[in-house]
mmCIF file of C-alpha atoms in Angstrom:
data_model
loop_
_atom_site.group_PDB
_atom_site.id
_atom_site.type_symbol
_atom_site.label_atom_id
_atom_site.label_comp_id
_atom_site.label_asym_id
_atom_site.label_seq_id
_atom_site.Cartn_x
_atom_site.Cartn_y
_atom_site.Cartn_z
ATOM 1 C CA UNK A 22 -17.854 -16.558 -8.392
ATOM 2 C CA UNK A 23 -14.179 -17.231 -9.454
ATOM 3 C CA UNK A 24 -11.663 -15.679 -7.179
ATOM 4 C CA UNK A 25 -9.125 -13.452 -8.772
ATOM 5 C CA UNK A 26 -5.371 -14.668 -8.163
ATOM 6 C CA UNK A 27 -2.694 -12.258 -8.343
ATOM 7 C CA UNK A 28 -0.533 -14.749 -10.403
ATOM 8 C CA UNK A 29 -3.154 -14.579 -13.105
ATOM 9 C CA UNK A 30 -3.651 -10.820 -12.925
ATOM 10 C CA UNK A 31 0.151 -10.493 -13.238
ATOM 11 C CA UNK A 32 0.362 -12.444 -16.362
ATOM 12 C CA UNK A 33 -2.158 -10.102 -18.179
ATOM 13 C CA UNK A 34 -0.719 -6.900 -16.571
ATOM 14 C CA UNK A 35 2.858 -7.645 -17.839
ATOM 15 C CA UNK A 36 1.642 -7.405 -21.397
ATOM 16 C CA UNK A 37 -0.372 -4.146 -20.657
ATOM 17 C CA UNK A 38 2.296 -2.627 -18.462
ATOM 18 C CA UNK A 39 -0.522 -1.537 -16.112
ATOM 19 C CA UNK A 40 -2.046 -2.781 -13.046
ATOM 20 C CA UNK A 41 -5.721 -2.657 -11.670
ATOM 21 C CA UNK A 42 -6.448 0.474 -9.622
ATOM 22 C CA UNK A 43 -7.069 -1.539 -6.468
ATOM 23 C CA UNK A 44 -3.387 -2.425 -6.374
ATOM 24 C CA UNK A 45 -2.248 1.128 -6.676
ATOM 25 C CA UNK A 46 -1.241 2.396 -3.208
ATOM 26 C CA UNK A 47 -1.780 5.909 -1.977
ATOM 27 C CA UNK A 48 1.150 8.388 -2.064
ATOM 28 C CA UNK A 49 1.895 7.873 1.634
ATOM 29 C CA UNK A 50 2.443 4.095 0.819
ATOM 30 C CA UNK A 51 3.945 3.910 -2.685
ATOM 31 C CA UNK A 52 7.366 2.429 -2.596
ATOM 32 C CA UNK A 53 8.802 4.912 -5.208
ATOM 33 C CA UNK A 54 8.012 7.794 -2.854
ATOM 34 C CA UNK A 55 8.568 6.304 0.635
ATOM 35 C CA UNK A 56 11.586 4.142 0.208
ATOM 36 C CA UNK A 57 15.091 5.394 1.010
ATOM 37 C CA UNK A 58 16.840 4.457 -2.230
ATOM 38 C CA UNK A 59 20.330 2.796 -2.403
ATOM 39 C CA UNK A 60 20.507 2.224 1.363
ATOM 40 C CA UNK A 61 20.120 -1.289 2.720
ATOM 41 C CA UNK A 62 19.543 -1.807 6.406
ATOM 42 C CA UNK A 63 22.117 -3.923 8.043
ATOM 43 C CA UNK A 64 19.965 -5.167 10.890
ATOM 44 C CA UNK A 65 21.638 -7.026 13.738
ATOM 45 C CA UNK A 66 23.135 -10.486 12.743
ATOM 46 C CA UNK A 67 23.586 -12.930 15.435
ATOM 47 C CA UNK A 68 25.860 -16.132 15.396
ATOM 48 C CA UNK A 69 24.022 -18.963 17.130
ATOM 49 C CA UNK A 70 27.455 -20.801 17.464
ATOM 50 C CA UNK A 71 28.849 -18.092 19.589
ATOM 51 C CA UNK A 72 30.400 -19.932 22.626
ATOM 52 C CA UNK A 73 29.701 -16.974 24.858
ATOM 53 C CA UNK A 74 25.918 -17.229 25.577
ATOM 54 C CA UNK A 75 25.766 -14.108 27.600
ATOM 55 C CA UNK A 76 26.887 -12.104 24.589
ATOM 56 C CA UNK A 77 24.159 -13.838 22.477
ATOM 57 C CA UNK A 78 21.535 -13.029 24.930
ATOM 58 C CA UNK A 79 22.738 -9.363 25.139
ATOM 59 C CA UNK A 80 22.694 -9.073 21.313
ATOM 60 C CA UNK A 81 19.211 -10.645 21.142
ATOM 61 C CA UNK A 82 17.766 -8.180 23.806
ATOM 62 C CA UNK A 83 19.250 -5.123 22.190
ATOM 63 C CA UNK A 84 17.877 -6.113 18.713
ATOM 64 C CA UNK A 85 14.514 -7.111 20.235
ATOM 65 C CA UNK A 86 14.305 -3.761 21.975
ATOM 66 C CA UNK A 87 15.662 -1.485 19.316
ATOM 67 C CA UNK A 88 14.705 -3.241 16.097
ATOM 68 C CA UNK A 89 12.097 -6.060 16.767
ATOM 69 C CA UNK A 90 14.126 -7.832 14.056
ATOM 70 C CA UNK A 91 17.358 -9.672 13.746
ATOM 71 C CA UNK A 92 18.973 -12.362 11.559
ATOM 72 C CA UNK A 93 20.427 -15.523 12.886
ATOM 73 C CA UNK A 94 23.362 -17.400 11.160
ATOM 74 C CA UNK A 95 24.892 -20.794 12.059
ATOM 75 C CA UNK A 96 21.442 -21.836 13.367
ATOM 76 C CA UNK A 97 22.029 -25.619 12.719
ATOM 77 C CA UNK A 98 19.224 -25.899 10.038
ATOM 78 C CA UNK A 99 21.191 -27.454 7.004
ATOM 79 C CA UNK A 100 21.194 -25.415 3.995
ATOM 80 C CA UNK A 101 19.982 -28.255 1.876
ATOM 81 C CA UNK A 102 16.894 -28.559 4.264
ATOM 82 C CA UNK A 103 16.130 -24.875 3.481
ATOM 83 C CA UNK A 104 16.678 -25.402 -0.216
ATOM 84 C CA UNK A 105 14.226 -28.377 -0.348
ATOM 85 C CA UNK A 106 11.585 -26.276 1.517
ATOM 86 C CA UNK A 107 11.994 -23.504 -1.060
ATOM 87 C CA UNK A 108 12.036 -25.811 -4.091
ATOM 88 C CA UNK A 109 8.779 -27.719 -3.216
ATOM 89 C CA UNK A 110 7.078 -24.453 -2.470
ATOM 90 C CA UNK A 111 8.259 -22.856 -5.765
ATOM 91 C CA UNK A 112 7.089 -26.041 -7.658
ATOM 92 C CA UNK A 113 3.658 -25.831 -6.036
ATOM 93 C CA UNK A 114 3.064 -22.261 -7.283
ATOM 94 C CA UNK A 115 4.353 -23.102 -10.749
ATOM 95 C CA UNK A 116 1.533 -25.786 -11.024
ATOM 96 C CA UNK A 117 -1.574 -25.081 -13.291
ATOM 97 C CA UNK A 118 -4.151 -23.096 -11.428
ATOM 98 C CA UNK A 119 -6.714 -25.880 -11.289
ATOM 99 C CA UNK A 120 -4.196 -27.906 -9.344
ATOM 100 C CA UNK A 121 -3.438 -25.156 -6.725
ATOM 101 C CA UNK A 122 -7.286 -24.550 -6.328
ATOM 102 C CA UNK A 123 -7.696 -28.065 -4.868
ATOM 103 C CA UNK A 124 -6.109 -26.511 -1.623
ATOM 104 C CA UNK A 125 -8.042 -23.202 -1.719
ATOM 105 C CA UNK A 126 -9.222 -21.890 1.626
ATOM 106 C CA UNK A 127 -12.835 -22.805 2.135
ATOM 107 C CA UNK A 128 -15.301 -20.006 1.784
ATOM 108 C CA UNK A 129 -16.314 -18.787 5.241
ATOM 109 C CA UNK A 130 -13.642 -20.665 7.013
ATOM 110 C CA UNK A 131 -12.604 -19.145 10.391
ATOM 111 C CA UNK A 132 -8.988 -20.625 9.676
ATOM 112 C CA UNK A 133 -6.407 -18.947 7.288
ATOM 113 C CA UNK A 134 -5.285 -22.323 6.269
ATOM 114 C CA UNK A 135 -5.305 -23.005 2.451
ATOM 115 C CA UNK A 136 -4.256 -21.467 -0.912
ATOM 116 C CA UNK A 137 -5.596 -17.990 -1.226
ATOM 117 C CA UNK A 138 -5.216 -14.197 -1.962
ATOM 118 C CA UNK A 139 -7.037 -11.971 0.326
ATOM 119 C CA UNK A 140 -5.991 -12.205 3.981
ATOM 120 C CA UNK A 141 -7.452 -9.300 5.876
ATOM 121 C CA UNK A 142 -9.556 -6.138 5.601
ATOM 122 C CA UNK A 143 -7.560 -3.285 4.023
ATOM 123 C CA UNK A 144 -8.214 0.269 4.454
ATOM 124 C CA UNK A 145 -9.609 2.002 1.211
ATOM 125 C CA UNK A 146 -10.133 -1.419 -0.232
ATOM 126 C CA UNK A 147 -6.488 -1.691 -1.527
ATOM 127 C CA UNK A 148 -5.224 -5.145 -2.349
ATOM 128 C CA UNK A 149 -1.745 -6.738 -1.893
ATOM 129 C CA UNK A 150 0.313 -8.144 -4.877
ATOM 130 C CA UNK A 151 0.598 -11.620 -3.455
ATOM 131 C CA UNK A 152 -0.951 -15.152 -3.465
ATOM 132 C CA UNK A 153 -0.338 -17.472 -0.470
ATOM 133 C CA UNK A 154 -0.538 -20.912 1.016
ATOM 134 C CA UNK A 155 -1.026 -21.422 4.778
ATOM 135 C CA UNK A 156 -0.887 -24.549 6.661
ATOM 136 C CA UNK A 157 0.403 -25.703 10.150
ATOM 137 C CA UNK A 158 3.513 -27.695 10.376
ATOM 138 C CA UNK A 159 3.552 -28.297 14.233
ATOM 139 C CA UNK A 160 2.374 -29.638 16.671
ATOM 140 C CA UNK A 161 1.228 -32.930 14.941
ATOM 141 C CA UNK A 162 -2.361 -32.923 16.398
ATOM 142 C CA UNK A 163 -2.967 -29.505 14.811
ATOM 143 C CA UNK A 164 -1.914 -30.448 11.386
ATOM 144 C CA UNK A 165 -4.465 -30.707 8.586
ATOM 145 C CA UNK A 166 -2.952 -32.651 5.834
ATOM 146 C CA UNK A 167 -5.759 -31.570 3.563
ATOM 147 C CA UNK A 168 -3.924 -28.371 2.979
ATOM 148 C CA UNK A 169 -0.491 -29.863 2.335
ATOM 149 C CA UNK A 170 0.060 -30.272 -1.488
ATOM 150 C CA UNK A 171 0.440 -33.832 -2.762
ATOM 151 C CA UNK A 172 2.280 -32.323 -5.849
ATOM 152 C CA UNK A 173 5.104 -31.974 -5.876
ATOM 153 C CA UNK A 174 5.460 -35.517 -4.298
ATOM 154 C CA UNK A 175 8.303 -34.538 -2.020
ATOM 155 C CA UNK A 176 6.361 -31.595 -0.496
ATOM 156 C CA UNK A 177 5.393 -33.264 2.844
ATOM 157 C CA UNK A 178 8.864 -34.869 3.405
ATOM 158 C CA UNK A 179 10.589 -31.297 2.762
ATOM 159 C CA UNK A 180 8.195 -29.552 5.195
ATOM 160 C CA UNK A 181 8.510 -32.140 7.888
ATOM 161 C CA UNK A 182 12.182 -32.216 7.766
ATOM 162 C CA UNK A 183 12.082 -28.255 8.097
ATOM 163 C CA UNK A 184 9.728 -28.366 10.959
ATOM 164 C CA UNK A 185 11.813 -30.874 12.859
ATOM 165 C CA UNK A 186 15.006 -28.789 12.418
ATOM 166 C CA UNK A 187 13.087 -25.587 13.354
ATOM 167 C CA UNK A 188 12.206 -26.899 16.825
ATOM 168 C CA UNK A 189 15.716 -26.679 18.259
ATOM 169 C CA UNK A 190 16.138 -23.119 16.951
ATOM 170 C CA UNK A 191 12.797 -22.077 18.464
ATOM 171 C CA UNK A 192 13.452 -23.542 21.997
ATOM 172 C CA UNK A 193 16.934 -22.060 21.959
ATOM 173 C CA UNK A 194 15.639 -18.597 20.829
ATOM 174 C CA UNK A 195 12.737 -18.664 23.524
ATOM 175 C CA UNK A 196 15.183 -19.453 26.265
ATOM 176 C CA UNK A 197 17.546 -16.640 25.284
ATOM 177 C CA UNK A 198 14.706 -14.238 24.919
ATOM 178 C CA UNK A 199 13.254 -15.281 28.231
ATOM 179 C CA UNK A 200 16.645 -15.001 29.994
ATOM 180 C CA UNK A 201 16.775 -11.384 28.580
ATOM 181 C CA UNK A 202 13.646 -10.661 30.508
ATOM 182 C CA UNK A 203 14.857 -12.305 33.718
ATOM 183 C CA UNK A 204 12.560 -15.235 33.277
ATOM 184 C CA UNK A 205 13.661 -18.869 33.899
ATOM 185 C CA UNK A 206 13.886 -21.815 31.588
ATOM 186 C CA UNK A 207 10.715 -22.271 29.701
ATOM 187 C CA UNK A 208 8.727 -19.408 31.354
ATOM 188 C CA UNK A 209 8.687 -17.380 28.260
ATOM 189 C CA UNK A 210 7.523 -20.150 25.975
ATOM 190 C CA UNK A 211 4.906 -21.194 28.539
ATOM 191 C CA UNK A 212 3.429 -17.769 28.513
ATOM 192 C CA UNK A 213 2.570 -18.025 24.803
ATOM 193 C CA UNK A 214 1.308 -21.618 24.748
ATOM 194 C CA UNK A 215 4.199 -23.822 25.721
ATOM 195 C CA UNK A 216 4.302 -27.131 23.816
ATOM 196 C CA UNK A 217 1.021 -26.186 22.278
ATOM 197 C CA UNK A 218 2.442 -23.299 20.338
ATOM 198 C CA UNK A 219 1.362 -23.607 16.762
ATOM 199 C CA UNK A 220 3.867 -23.365 13.878
ATOM 200 C CA UNK A 221 1.885 -21.824 10.976
ATOM 201 C CA UNK A 222 3.801 -21.788 7.784
ATOM 202 C CA UNK A 223 2.861 -19.234 5.079
ATOM 203 C CA UNK A 224 4.310 -19.270 1.563
ATOM 204 C CA UNK A 225 4.140 -15.877 0.031
ATOM 205 C CA UNK A 226 4.185 -15.715 -3.792
ATOM 206 C CA UNK A 227 4.818 -12.192 -5.227
ATOM 207 C CA UNK A 228 4.758 -12.471 -9.128
ATOM 208 C CA UNK A 229 6.477 -9.874 -11.313
ATOM 209 C CA UNK A 230 4.583 -6.520 -11.248
ATOM 210 C CA UNK A 231 4.833 -4.018 -14.039
ATOM 211 C CA UNK A 232 4.440 -1.092 -11.645
ATOM 212 C CA UNK A 233 6.519 -2.038 -8.569
ATOM 213 C CA UNK A 234 6.703 1.618 -7.884
ATOM 214 C CA UNK A 235 2.884 1.776 -7.124
ATOM 215 C CA UNK A 236 2.205 -1.646 -5.571
ATOM 216 C CA UNK A 237 3.037 -3.597 -2.329
ATOM 217 C CA UNK A 238 3.353 -7.165 -1.859
ATOM 218 C CA UNK A 239 2.100 -6.874 1.746
ATOM 219 C CA UNK A 240 1.077 -3.535 3.371
ATOM 220 C CA UNK A 241 2.886 -2.179 6.492
ATOM 221 C CA UNK A 242 2.050 -4.293 9.614
ATOM 222 C CA UNK A 243 3.426 -6.049 12.662
ATOM 223 C CA UNK A 244 2.839 -9.761 12.989
ATOM 224 C CA UNK A 245 0.094 -10.927 15.336
ATOM 225 C CA UNK A 246 1.943 -13.948 16.525
ATOM 226 C CA UNK A 247 4.648 -14.386 19.253
ATOM 227 C CA UNK A 248 7.631 -14.740 16.855
ATOM 228 C CA UNK A 249 8.174 -15.120 13.150
ATOM 229 C CA UNK A 250 10.920 -17.211 11.751
ATOM 230 C CA UNK A 251 11.298 -16.146 7.898
ATOM 231 C CA UNK A 252 13.245 -17.645 5.117
ATOM 232 C CA UNK A 253 13.245 -15.477 1.955
ATOM 233 C CA UNK A 254 14.422 -16.242 -1.506
ATOM 234 C CA UNK A 255 17.272 -14.082 -2.904
ATOM 235 C CA UNK A 256 15.006 -11.371 -4.418
ATOM 236 C CA UNK A 257 14.865 -8.175 -2.497
ATOM 237 C CA UNK A 258 11.490 -7.287 -0.925
ATOM 238 C CA UNK A 259 11.510 -6.974 3.035
ATOM 239 C CA UNK A 260 11.418 -3.460 4.217
ATOM 240 C CA UNK A 261 11.610 -2.055 7.801
ATOM 241 C CA UNK A 262 10.294 1.339 8.888
ATOM 242 C CA UNK A 263 12.922 3.493 10.804
ATOM 243 C CA UNK A 264 12.135 7.118 11.648
ATOM 244 C CA UNK A 265 8.946 7.155 9.449
ATOM 245 C CA UNK A 266 11.105 5.976 6.130
ATOM 246 C CA UNK A 267 11.247 2.603 4.579
ATOM 247 C CA UNK A 268 14.387 0.841 4.104
ATOM 248 C CA UNK A 269 15.439 -2.412 2.326
ATOM 249 C CA UNK A 270 16.691 -5.217 4.620
ATOM 250 C CA UNK A 271 19.987 -6.563 3.473
ATOM 251 C CA UNK A 272 19.631 -10.279 2.248
ATOM 252 C CA UNK A 273 22.032 -12.788 3.981
ATOM 253 C CA UNK A 274 22.030 -16.376 2.349
ATOM 254 C CA UNK A 275 20.887 -19.174 4.692
ATOM 255 C CA UNK A 276 20.008 -16.754 7.509
ATOM 256 C CA UNK A 277 16.730 -16.985 9.478
ATOM 257 C CA UNK A 278 15.057 -13.535 9.736
ATOM 258 C CA UNK A 279 13.408 -13.231 13.139
ATOM 259 C CA UNK A 280 10.477 -10.889 13.722
ATOM 260 C CA UNK A 281 9.166 -10.009 17.240
ATOM 261 C CA UNK A 282 5.435 -10.257 17.055
ATOM 262 C CA UNK A 283 2.699 -8.523 18.956
ATOM 263 C CA UNK A 284 2.244 -11.456 21.542
ATOM 264 C CA UNK A 285 5.930 -11.117 22.683
ATOM 265 C CA UNK A 286 5.649 -7.360 22.865
ATOM 266 C CA UNK A 287 2.513 -8.007 25.178
ATOM 267 C CA UNK A 288 4.190 -10.689 27.291
ATOM 268 C CA UNK A 289 7.408 -8.673 27.731
ATOM 269 C CA UNK A 290 5.134 -5.698 28.753
ATOM 270 C CA UNK A 291 6.600 -3.529 25.995
ATOM 271 C CA UNK A 292 10.308 -4.305 26.523
ATOM 272 C CA UNK A 293 10.518 -6.148 23.248
ATOM 273 C CA UNK A 294 9.002 -4.241 20.303
ATOM 274 C CA UNK A 295 6.993 -5.922 17.385
ATOM 275 C CA UNK A 296 8.645 -4.900 14.072
ATOM 276 C CA UNK A 297 6.627 -2.613 11.703
ATOM 277 C CA UNK A 298 7.470 -4.074 8.220
ATOM 278 C CA UNK A 299 6.112 -4.510 4.708
ATOM 279 C CA UNK A 300 6.934 -6.179 1.334
ATOM 280 C CA UNK A 301 7.651 -4.767 -2.034
ATOM 281 C CA UNK A 302 7.695 -6.356 -5.472
ATOM 282 C CA UNK A 303 9.835 -6.196 -8.659
ATOM 283 C CA UNK A 304 9.265 -5.873 -12.286
ATOM 284 C CA UNK A 305 11.128 -8.825 -13.610
ATOM 285 C CA UNK A 306 11.499 -11.386 -10.751
ATOM 286 C CA UNK A 307 9.299 -13.515 -8.587
ATOM 287 C CA UNK A 308 9.865 -13.018 -4.910
ATOM 288 C CA UNK A 309 8.937 -15.662 -2.386
ATOM 289 C CA UNK A 310 9.151 -16.037 1.375
ATOM 290 C CA UNK A 311 8.459 -18.722 3.923
ATOM 291 C CA UNK A 312 7.519 -17.073 7.277
ATOM 292 C CA UNK A 313 6.577 -19.597 10.105
ATOM 293 C CA UNK A 314 4.393 -17.763 12.714
ATOM 294 C CA UNK A 315 4.589 -19.140 16.226
ATOM 295 C CA UNK A 316 1.037 -18.736 17.530
ATOM 296 C CA UNK A 317 -0.574 -19.329 20.797
ATOM 297 C CA UNK A 318 -3.589 -21.796 20.816
ATOM 298 C CA UNK A 319 -6.720 -19.837 19.878
ATOM 299 C CA UNK A 320 -8.272 -20.030 23.367
ATOM 300 C CA UNK A 321 -5.050 -19.198 25.169
ATOM 301 C CA UNK A 322 -4.985 -15.927 27.147
ATOM 302 C CA UNK A 323 -1.901 -13.755 26.672
ATOM 303 C CA UNK A 324 -0.935 -10.893 28.756
ATOM 304 C CA UNK A 325 2.100 -9.220 30.356
ATOM 305 C CA UNK A 326 3.949 -11.718 32.430
ATOM 306 C CA UNK A 327 3.351 -11.365 36.000
ATOM 307 C CA UNK A 328 7.015 -11.108 36.839
ATOM 308 C CA UNK A 329 7.264 -8.219 34.568
ATOM 309 C CA UNK A 330 4.337 -6.116 36.138
ATOM 310 C CA UNK A 331 5.126 -3.985 39.141
ATOM 311 C CA UNK A 332 3.744 -0.831 40.778
ATOM 312 C CA UNK A 333 6.592 1.125 39.130
ATOM 313 C CA UNK A 334 5.913 -0.716 35.811
ATOM 314 C CA UNK A 335 2.211 -1.468 35.483
ATOM 315 C CA UNK A 336 0.692 -3.576 32.797
ATOM 316 C CA UNK A 337 0.681 -1.760 29.514
ATOM 317 C CA UNK A 338 -1.530 -4.293 27.652
ATOM 318 C CA UNK A 339 -4.987 -6.209 28.389
ATOM 319 C CA UNK A 340 -4.858 -9.947 28.703
ATOM 320 C CA UNK A 341 -7.110 -11.617 26.041
ATOM 321 C CA UNK A 342 -7.472 -14.820 24.218
ATOM 322 C CA UNK A 343 -5.464 -15.084 21.167
ATOM 323 C CA UNK A 344 -8.453 -15.733 18.991
ATOM 324 C CA UNK A 345 -9.994 -12.399 20.039
ATOM 325 C CA UNK A 346 -6.755 -10.568 19.518
ATOM 326 C CA UNK A 347 -6.645 -11.973 15.899
ATOM 327 C CA UNK A 348 -10.267 -11.139 15.263
ATOM 328 C CA UNK A 349 -9.788 -7.572 16.333
ATOM 329 C CA UNK A 350 -6.526 -7.057 14.397
ATOM 330 C CA UNK A 351 -7.879 -8.580 11.114
ATOM 331 C CA UNK A 352 -10.996 -6.549 11.130
ATOM 332 C CA UNK A 353 -9.234 -3.352 12.311
ATOM 333 C CA UNK A 354 -11.001 -3.176 15.648
ATOM 334 C CA UNK A 355 -9.062 -1.263 18.397
ATOM 335 C CA UNK A 356 -7.635 -3.538 20.931
#
């Protein structure tokens, strides 16, 4: 049976000015009702070239505790590297459907890698207004090039260049986050997989939607991984929940948006907070984003770091294999 792709549904819906009922959110989720209009959140912006590292650490800790989200600028990933990553991703999604389907996620695959639409079980059977492409970009032994598009021809080079540049930012950021917890050197990175930490790229493609007031690109969630490094295009769509209301996050050109994920909240024993966020869509523009999820190996056990557990501050989370955590979260099973 042919899988419905949102890109195809969108091309029909735009002529009808309606969307299928499964994309219409309940009133407690509809963007028109739940978004604070006309106010963009200016989430913390951190300059990675700041000479005072203590100030950088302090700013990262504060943002990770109070927001679970921050943007970093002057991160040493050249703007042309980011532009090439975005360009080849855009070109892939503009290919004819039969070309994209060559990279479709195999039916029944336990992995998320591949071109697809549905990702996880949604309450009340609702669907997200998004298609996606997943594949790992690091470490080399984990990469399955079968899910890397060969068209456009420069796709592989652009992604490899971005992955190589991202390494330095990740290591620096992990060091700062660890220092903020009182951990030394690579202790924090080691607690979520060390050098085996997987970089899982997802390209989100949110086509124009005739009823953006009713639909969501991605429903409200926290990321399962340790950290998310996100590059969006210039089309507004990322929203964060503050005090039970939803706010647009201000777009900053060439910034990396950092999400604290569930695994860092667990390792930090609750000091750092995973950010509750969602994606909206627009009527006349295509939004795209390129998150890289930093994931522990599937059989790696993650729990509160022993140095952060005391009699006064007991463990707030269970230690469990990452694959078990993912299974429970995707299937809405209490952890």
